[in-house]
């Protein structure tokens, strides 16, 4: 009766002399620790995601790797292979290493905006077949080469705005991106754009061109006409001519027909004179050639006729002289033969 309830253990006599020992009751602190451990184990990301999470990045159980605004100068290492969204914006990264990036074959979202990227090659995105969103805005890109985005068969949205040095995009840069719906190349340094591959994209529905110093001449005639015809595809903005000075400030859609007329003008006075002179020369040359050929044919015909007459005359002469000789020779031979035969002697 005098035992305390807080004693570490209790011993009771049981039938048969068996002693039963009970463990002490768990304290409140132990229970709190146990519940905390179970809670952490339940909500913590899986080891597959946390084991490879780069430094200064956050990886969650939604396969999103967030490395934005961490003042990174190199592409993050040890990225989880199952990453589906990678955000490395607002850093100072100068290169996208193809070897590391192409391990992320399940990547569908890539934000590289506001970095120091200067070059994108064909091998950069060589294995990103599932990538649907790509943002390369606010970088220092200089040009886009042939088939740069060719491997991105699932690419739907591509943003390449605000690259002050971007002045050239290869005509075939988007040739294989048949799923591309939104393309934004606003506020770059583009003066012309070959639209042959863009026209062939069946899903394209939005194209941003504003803020570029467009040169409105015969090289951009097709672009201006396309903007006018397919106006619903182009985003609002200052898509105006920068050069030549007489067209500066005018919208591309408004100068399309003017360029059409200027770049395909009709024949002038001197053009007609040139064609007349060329026709006269060709006619004269043909006439002289025909006259010379006619004279040559007449001379050749006369020559062949005279040659034929000479041959016939020679044949007649040979027949007349050859016949008398044969007769005389035959008679002489006959007489000589008769005289020489022994049976004719008496």
Short mmCIF file of C-alpha atoms in Angstrom, two decimals:
data_model
loop_
_atom_site.label_atom_id
_atom_site.label_comp_id
_atom_site.label_asym_id
_atom_site.label_seq_id
_atom_site.Cartn_x
_atom_site.Cartn_y
_atom_site.Cartn_z
CA UNK A 1 0.00 0.00 0.00
CA UNK A 2 2.91 2.29 0.60
CA UNK A 3 4.33 1.91 -2.95
CA UNK A 4 4.61 5.06 -5.03
CA UNK A 5 2.89 5.31 -8.41
CA UNK A 6 6.01 6.79 -9.95
CA UNK A 7 8.22 3.82 -9.10
CA UNK A 8 10.19 2.57 -12.15
CA UNK A 9 8.76 -0.95 -11.88
CA UNK A 10 6.36 -3.13 -9.93
CA UNK A 11 6.88 -6.74 -8.86
CA UNK A 12 3.95 -9.01 -7.95
CA UNK A 13 3.89 -12.58 -6.85
CA UNK A 14 2.06 -14.76 -9.24
CA UNK A 15 0.91 -18.35 -8.88
CA UNK A 16 3.72 -20.81 -9.26
CA UNK A 17 6.25 -18.33 -8.01
CA UNK A 18 6.52 -16.49 -11.32
CA UNK A 19 7.61 -12.87 -11.02
CA UNK A 20 6.15 -10.45 -13.61
CA UNK A 21 7.95 -7.10 -14.29
CA UNK A 22 6.23 -4.23 -16.08
CA UNK A 23 8.11 -1.50 -18.01
CA UNK A 24 7.74 2.06 -16.78
CA UNK A 25 5.00 4.19 -18.28
CA UNK A 26 6.20 6.45 -21.13
CA UNK A 27 6.58 10.09 -20.17
CA UNK A 28 4.93 12.99 -22.02
CA UNK A 29 8.28 14.09 -23.51
CA UNK A 30 8.89 10.64 -25.00
CA UNK A 31 5.45 10.66 -26.60
CA UNK A 32 6.07 14.09 -28.10
CA UNK A 33 9.35 12.92 -29.61
CA UNK A 34 7.72 9.81 -31.03
CA UNK A 35 4.91 11.78 -32.67
CA UNK A 36 7.39 14.31 -34.07
CA UNK A 37 9.48 11.53 -35.58
CA UNK A 38 6.45 9.92 -37.21
CA UNK A 39 5.30 13.29 -38.59
CA UNK A 40 8.69 14.07 -40.10
CA UNK A 41 8.90 10.64 -41.68
CA UNK A 42 5.47 11.12 -43.21
CA UNK A 43 5.92 14.54 -44.82
CA UNK A 44 9.60 14.54 -45.71
CA UNK A 45 10.48 14.17 -49.43
CA UNK A 46 11.49 10.80 -50.65
CA UNK A 47 15.22 9.96 -50.53
CA UNK A 48 15.31 9.86 -54.33
CA UNK A 49 14.53 13.57 -54.39
CA UNK A 50 16.48 14.86 -51.40
CA UNK A 51 19.64 12.83 -51.92
CA UNK A 52 20.59 14.72 -55.11
CA UNK A 53 19.24 18.19 -54.38
CA UNK A 54 21.89 20.80 -55.24
CA UNK A 55 23.24 23.30 -52.74
CA UNK A 56 21.21 26.50 -52.38
CA UNK A 57 18.26 24.84 -54.16
CA UNK A 58 14.96 23.52 -52.89
CA UNK A 59 13.54 20.21 -54.09
CA UNK A 60 10.01 19.16 -53.29
CA UNK A 61 7.92 16.06 -53.74
CA UNK A 62 6.30 17.55 -56.85
CA UNK A 63 9.57 17.04 -58.76
CA UNK A 64 10.23 20.80 -58.80
CA UNK A 65 13.77 22.10 -58.27
CA UNK A 66 13.85 25.79 -57.33
CA UNK A 67 17.25 27.53 -57.62
CA UNK A 68 16.11 31.06 -58.49
CA UNK A 69 17.95 34.09 -57.12
CA UNK A 70 20.83 32.20 -55.52
CA UNK A 71 23.64 34.11 -57.26
CA UNK A 72 24.78 30.94 -59.02
CA UNK A 73 27.52 31.22 -61.62
CA UNK A 74 27.47 27.55 -62.70
CA UNK A 75 24.70 25.19 -63.63
CA UNK A 76 23.63 23.31 -60.46
CA UNK A 77 25.05 19.84 -59.93
CA UNK A 78 23.47 16.73 -58.43
CA UNK A 79 20.03 17.43 -59.84
CA UNK A 80 17.49 14.65 -59.25
CA UNK A 81 17.07 12.65 -62.44
CA UNK A 82 13.29 12.69 -62.04
CA UNK A 83 13.12 16.50 -62.10
CA UNK A 84 10.19 17.80 -64.14
CA UNK A 85 10.50 21.53 -63.44
CA UNK A 86 13.81 23.36 -63.11
CA UNK A 87 13.92 27.07 -62.27
CA UNK A 88 17.37 28.68 -62.37
CA UNK A 89 16.29 32.24 -63.15
CA UNK A 90 17.85 35.40 -61.68
CA UNK A 91 21.37 34.03 -61.40
CA UNK A 92 24.65 34.61 -63.25
CA UNK A 93 24.92 31.28 -65.08
CA UNK A 94 26.87 31.64 -68.34
CA UNK A 95 26.51 28.18 -69.87
CA UNK A 96 24.06 25.29 -70.06
CA UNK A 97 26.18 22.11 -70.05
CA UNK A 98 24.60 19.60 -72.41
CA UNK A 99 26.04 16.61 -70.54
CA UNK A 100 24.30 17.49 -67.26
CA UNK A 101 21.12 18.93 -68.74
CA UNK A 102 20.38 15.98 -71.01
CA UNK A 103 20.25 13.59 -68.06
CA UNK A 104 16.93 15.23 -67.18
CA UNK A 105 14.94 13.36 -69.80
CA UNK A 106 11.63 13.94 -67.93
CA UNK A 107 12.02 17.72 -67.80
CA UNK A 108 8.94 19.59 -69.05
CA UNK A 109 9.58 23.12 -67.70
CA UNK A 110 12.87 25.03 -67.82
CA UNK A 111 13.25 28.67 -66.79
CA UNK A 112 16.70 30.12 -67.55
CA UNK A 113 15.67 33.77 -67.67
CA UNK A 114 17.79 36.61 -66.33
CA UNK A 115 21.18 34.92 -66.55
CA UNK A 116 24.35 35.42 -68.61
CA UNK A 117 23.82 32.85 -71.36
CA UNK A 118 25.63 33.77 -74.59
CA UNK A 119 25.28 30.64 -76.71
CA UNK A 120 22.82 27.81 -77.27
CA UNK A 121 23.89 24.91 -79.50
CA UNK A 122 22.03 21.98 -81.04
CA UNK A 123 23.42 19.59 -78.43
CA UNK A 124 22.25 21.71 -75.49
CA UNK A 125 18.73 20.26 -75.57
CA UNK A 126 19.56 17.02 -77.36
CA UNK A 127 17.64 14.69 -75.03
CA UNK A 128 14.81 16.90 -73.73
CA UNK A 129 12.03 15.34 -75.79
CA UNK A 130 9.34 16.19 -73.22
CA UNK A 131 10.25 19.84 -72.67
CA UNK A 132 7.18 22.02 -73.29
CA UNK A 133 8.16 25.39 -71.77
CA UNK A 134 11.51 27.14 -72.25
CA UNK A 135 12.39 30.67 -71.15
CA UNK A 136 15.66 32.22 -72.34
CA UNK A 137 14.69 35.85 -71.78
CA UNK A 138 16.97 38.52 -70.30
CA UNK A 139 20.23 36.88 -71.33
CA UNK A 140 23.07 37.86 -73.68
CA UNK A 141 22.38 35.54 -76.60
CA UNK A 142 23.98 36.63 -79.89
CA UNK A 143 22.47 34.27 -82.46
CA UNK A 144 20.32 31.18 -82.85
CA UNK A 145 21.90 28.58 -85.10
CA UNK A 146 20.44 25.89 -87.32
CA UNK A 147 18.32 23.25 -85.50
CA UNK A 148 19.04 24.78 -82.09
CA UNK A 149 15.59 23.72 -80.90
CA UNK A 150 15.26 20.75 -83.27
CA UNK A 151 15.29 18.03 -80.56
CA UNK A 152 12.46 19.74 -78.63
CA UNK A 153 9.62 17.90 -80.34
CA UNK A 154 7.13 18.74 -77.55
CA UNK A 155 8.01 22.43 -77.20
CA UNK A 156 4.83 24.52 -76.89
CA UNK A 157 6.04 27.89 -75.56
CA UNK A 158 9.40 29.56 -76.21
CA UNK A 159 10.35 32.98 -74.84
CA UNK A 160 13.53 34.72 -76.01
CA UNK A 161 12.84 38.34 -75.17
CA UNK A 162 15.25 41.05 -74.01
CA UNK A 163 18.51 39.75 -75.45
CA UNK A 164 20.12 43.04 -76.60
CA UNK A 165 22.73 41.32 -78.78
CA UNK A 166 20.46 38.79 -80.49
CA UNK A 167 20.55 39.90 -84.12
CA UNK A 168 20.26 36.68 -86.13
CA UNK A 169 17.94 33.67 -86.08
CA UNK A 170 18.64 30.91 -88.59
CA UNK A 171 15.75 30.27 -91.02
CA UNK A 172 15.60 26.60 -89.96
CA UNK A 173 15.88 27.19 -86.20
CA UNK A 174 12.23 26.20 -85.61
CA UNK A 175 11.78 23.85 -88.55
CA UNK A 176 11.06 20.74 -86.43
CA UNK A 177 9.04 22.34 -83.62
CA UNK A 178 5.66 21.34 -85.00
CA UNK A 179 4.01 21.62 -81.56
CA UNK A 180 5.13 25.23 -81.01
CA UNK A 181 2.19 27.51 -80.22
CA UNK A 182 3.73 30.63 -78.64
CA UNK A 183 7.00 32.26 -79.74
CA UNK A 184 8.16 35.59 -78.33
CA UNK A 185 11.30 37.29 -79.68
CA UNK A 186 10.40 40.81 -78.60
CA UNK A 187 12.94 43.46 -77.57
CA UNK A 188 15.99 41.96 -79.21
CA UNK A 189 18.24 43.33 -81.95
CA UNK A 190 16.54 41.68 -84.93
CA UNK A 191 16.48 43.64 -88.19
CA UNK A 192 15.08 40.86 -90.39
CA UNK A 193 13.52 37.44 -89.95
CA UNK A 194 13.13 34.63 -92.44
CA UNK A 195 9.63 33.30 -91.89
CA UNK A 196 9.78 30.27 -94.17
CA UNK A 197 9.91 27.81 -91.27
CA UNK A 198 7.44 29.81 -89.14
CA UNK A 199 4.76 29.78 -91.82
CA UNK A 200 4.99 25.98 -91.94
CA UNK A 201 4.31 25.55 -88.19
CA UNK A 202 0.76 24.17 -87.98
CA UNK A 203 0.13 25.00 -84.29
CA UNK A 204 1.61 28.50 -84.09
CA UNK A 205 -0.98 30.96 -82.79
CA UNK A 206 1.04 33.75 -81.15
CA UNK A 207 4.24 35.51 -82.21
CA UNK A 208 5.85 38.48 -80.44
CA UNK A 209 8.02 40.77 -82.60
CA UNK A 210 7.78 44.16 -80.93
CA UNK A 211 10.74 46.21 -79.78
CA UNK A 212 13.14 45.14 -82.55
CA UNK A 213 14.84 47.59 -84.97
CA UNK A 214 13.20 46.14 -88.08
CA UNK A 215 14.61 47.13 -91.47
CA UNK A 216 11.64 47.49 -93.80
CA UNK A 217 13.01 46.67 -97.23
CA UNK A 218 12.76 43.87 -99.77
CA UNK A 219 14.39 41.43 -97.31
CA UNK A 220 11.50 41.83 -94.86
CA UNK A 221 8.75 42.12 -97.46
CA UNK A 222 7.41 38.62 -96.70
CA UNK A 223 7.42 39.32 -92.96
CA UNK A 224 5.46 42.56 -93.37
CA UNK A 225 2.89 40.91 -95.62
CA UNK A 226 2.53 38.00 -93.19
CA UNK A 227 1.93 40.40 -90.30
CA UNK A 228 -0.82 42.05 -92.34
CA UNK A 229 -2.48 38.82 -93.48
CA UNK A 230 -2.17 36.85 -90.22
CA UNK A 231 -2.58 39.80 -87.88
CA UNK A 232 -4.41 37.78 -85.24
CA UNK A 233 -1.25 35.77 -84.54
CA UNK A 234 0.85 38.74 -83.55
CA UNK A 235 0.97 40.17 -80.05
CA UNK A 236 0.25 43.82 -79.45
CA UNK A 237 3.25 46.12 -79.22
CA UNK A 238 5.46 48.51 -81.11
CA UNK A 239 6.15 46.33 -84.13
CA UNK A 240 7.31 49.20 -86.30
CA UNK A 241 10.02 49.94 -88.85
CA UNK A 242 13.32 51.39 -87.70
CA UNK A 243 14.95 51.77 -91.14
CA UNK A 244 14.91 53.30 -93.72
CA UNK A 245 14.28 56.77 -92.30
CA UNK A 246 11.31 57.44 -94.58
CA UNK A 247 9.48 54.42 -93.14
CA UNK A 248 10.63 54.78 -89.53
CA UNK A 249 7.79 54.52 -87.05
CA UNK A 250 5.34 52.89 -89.44
CA UNK A 251 3.81 49.53 -88.51
CA UNK A 252 5.05 46.47 -90.39
CA UNK A 253 1.51 45.59 -91.40
CA UNK A 254 1.04 49.01 -93.01
CA UNK A 255 4.14 48.94 -95.24
CA UNK A 256 3.67 45.39 -96.56
CA UNK A 257 1.80 46.36 -99.72
CA UNK A 258 4.07 49.34 -100.34
CA UNK A 259 7.12 47.09 -100.23
CA UNK A 260 5.32 44.68 -102.54
CA UNK A 261 4.99 47.42 -105.13
CA UNK A 262 8.47 48.85 -104.64
CA UNK A 263 10.23 45.49 -104.74
CA UNK A 264 8.35 44.28 -107.85
CA UNK A 265 8.13 47.34 -110.06
CA UNK A 266 6.95 47.15 -113.72
CA UNK A 267 9.20 47.56 -116.76
CA UNK A 268 10.47 51.05 -117.52
CA UNK A 269 11.36 52.83 -120.78
CA UNK A 270 14.96 51.63 -120.77
CA UNK A 271 13.84 48.09 -119.99
CA UNK A 272 11.69 48.06 -123.13
CA UNK A 273 14.57 49.47 -125.21
CA UNK A 274 16.85 46.81 -123.84
CA UNK A 275 14.45 44.01 -124.74
CA UNK A 276 13.96 45.50 -128.24
CA UNK A 277 17.71 45.65 -128.80
CA UNK A 278 18.13 42.11 -127.55
CA UNK A 279 15.33 40.92 -129.86
CA UNK A 280 16.88 42.67 -132.84
CA UNK A 281 20.26 41.12 -132.16
CA UNK A 282 18.74 37.67 -131.79
CA UNK A 283 16.67 38.12 -134.98
CA UNK A 284 19.72 39.34 -136.94
CA UNK A 285 21.86 36.52 -135.71
CA UNK A 286 19.17 34.01 -136.65
CA UNK A 287 18.74 35.51 -140.12
CA UNK A 288 22.47 35.53 -140.86
CA UNK A 289 22.82 31.99 -139.57
CA UNK A 290 19.96 30.78 -141.76
CA UNK A 291 21.43 32.54 -144.84
CA UNK A 292 24.87 31.04 -144.27
CA UNK A 293 23.38 27.59 -143.75
CA UNK A 294 21.35 27.91 -146.96
CA UNK A 295 24.44 28.84 -149.01
CA UNK A 296 26.39 25.98 -147.53
CA UNK A 297 23.59 23.53 -148.32
CA UNK A 298 23.41 24.74 -151.97
CA UNK A 299 27.17 24.48 -152.39
CA UNK A 300 27.17 21.05 -150.84
CA UNK A 301 24.36 19.89 -153.10
CA UNK A 302 26.15 21.17 -156.22
CA UNK A 303 29.36 19.54 -155.12
CA UNK A 304 27.71 16.16 -154.54
CA UNK A 305 25.89 16.40 -157.92
CA UNK A 306 29.09 17.18 -159.81
CA UNK A 307 30.88 14.39 -158.02
CA UNK A 308 28.12 11.99 -159.00
CA UNK A 309 28.31 13.03 -162.67
CA UNK A 310 32.08 12.51 -162.73
CA UNK A 311 31.71 9.05 -161.26
CA UNK A 312 29.07 8.09 -163.86
CA UNK A 313 31.30 9.37 -166.72
CA UNK A 314 34.26 7.35 -165.47
CA UNK A 315 32.11 4.23 -165.26
CA UNK A 316 30.97 4.61 -168.90
CA UNK A 317 34.53 5.11 -170.12
CA UNK A 318 35.68 2.02 -168.31
CA UNK A 319 32.85 -0.08 -169.78
CA UNK A 320 33.63 1.00 -173.43
CA UNK A 321 37.42 0.43 -173.33
CA UNK A 322 37.22 -2.78 -171.37
CA UNK A 323 34.76 -4.47 -173.85
CA UNK A 324 37.03 -4.04 -177.01
CA UNK A 325 40.00 -5.39 -175.24
CA UNK A 326 38.13 -8.42 -174.18
CA UNK A 327 36.91 -9.21 -177.71
CA UNK A 328 40.31 -8.75 -179.31
CA UNK A 329 41.96 -10.72 -176.68
CA UNK A 330 39.42 -13.48 -177.09
CA UNK A 331 39.94 -13.67 -180.85
CA UNK A 332 43.67 -13.74 -180.53
CA UNK A 333 43.46 -16.42 -178.00
CA UNK A 334 41.07 -18.41 -180.19
CA UNK A 335 43.43 -18.26 -183.19
CA UNK A 336 46.45 -19.01 -181.14
CA UNK A 337 44.60 -21.83 -179.56
CA UNK A 338 43.60 -23.33 -182.87
CA UNK A 339 47.09 -23.12 -184.25
CA UNK A 340 48.61 -24.67 -181.24
CA UNK A 341 46.38 -27.68 -181.05
CA UNK A 342 48.18 -30.81 -182.32
CA UNK A 343 44.96 -32.43 -183.53
CA UNK A 344 44.53 -29.75 -186.23
CA UNK A 345 47.69 -30.80 -188.09
CA UNK A 346 47.27 -32.99 -191.27
#
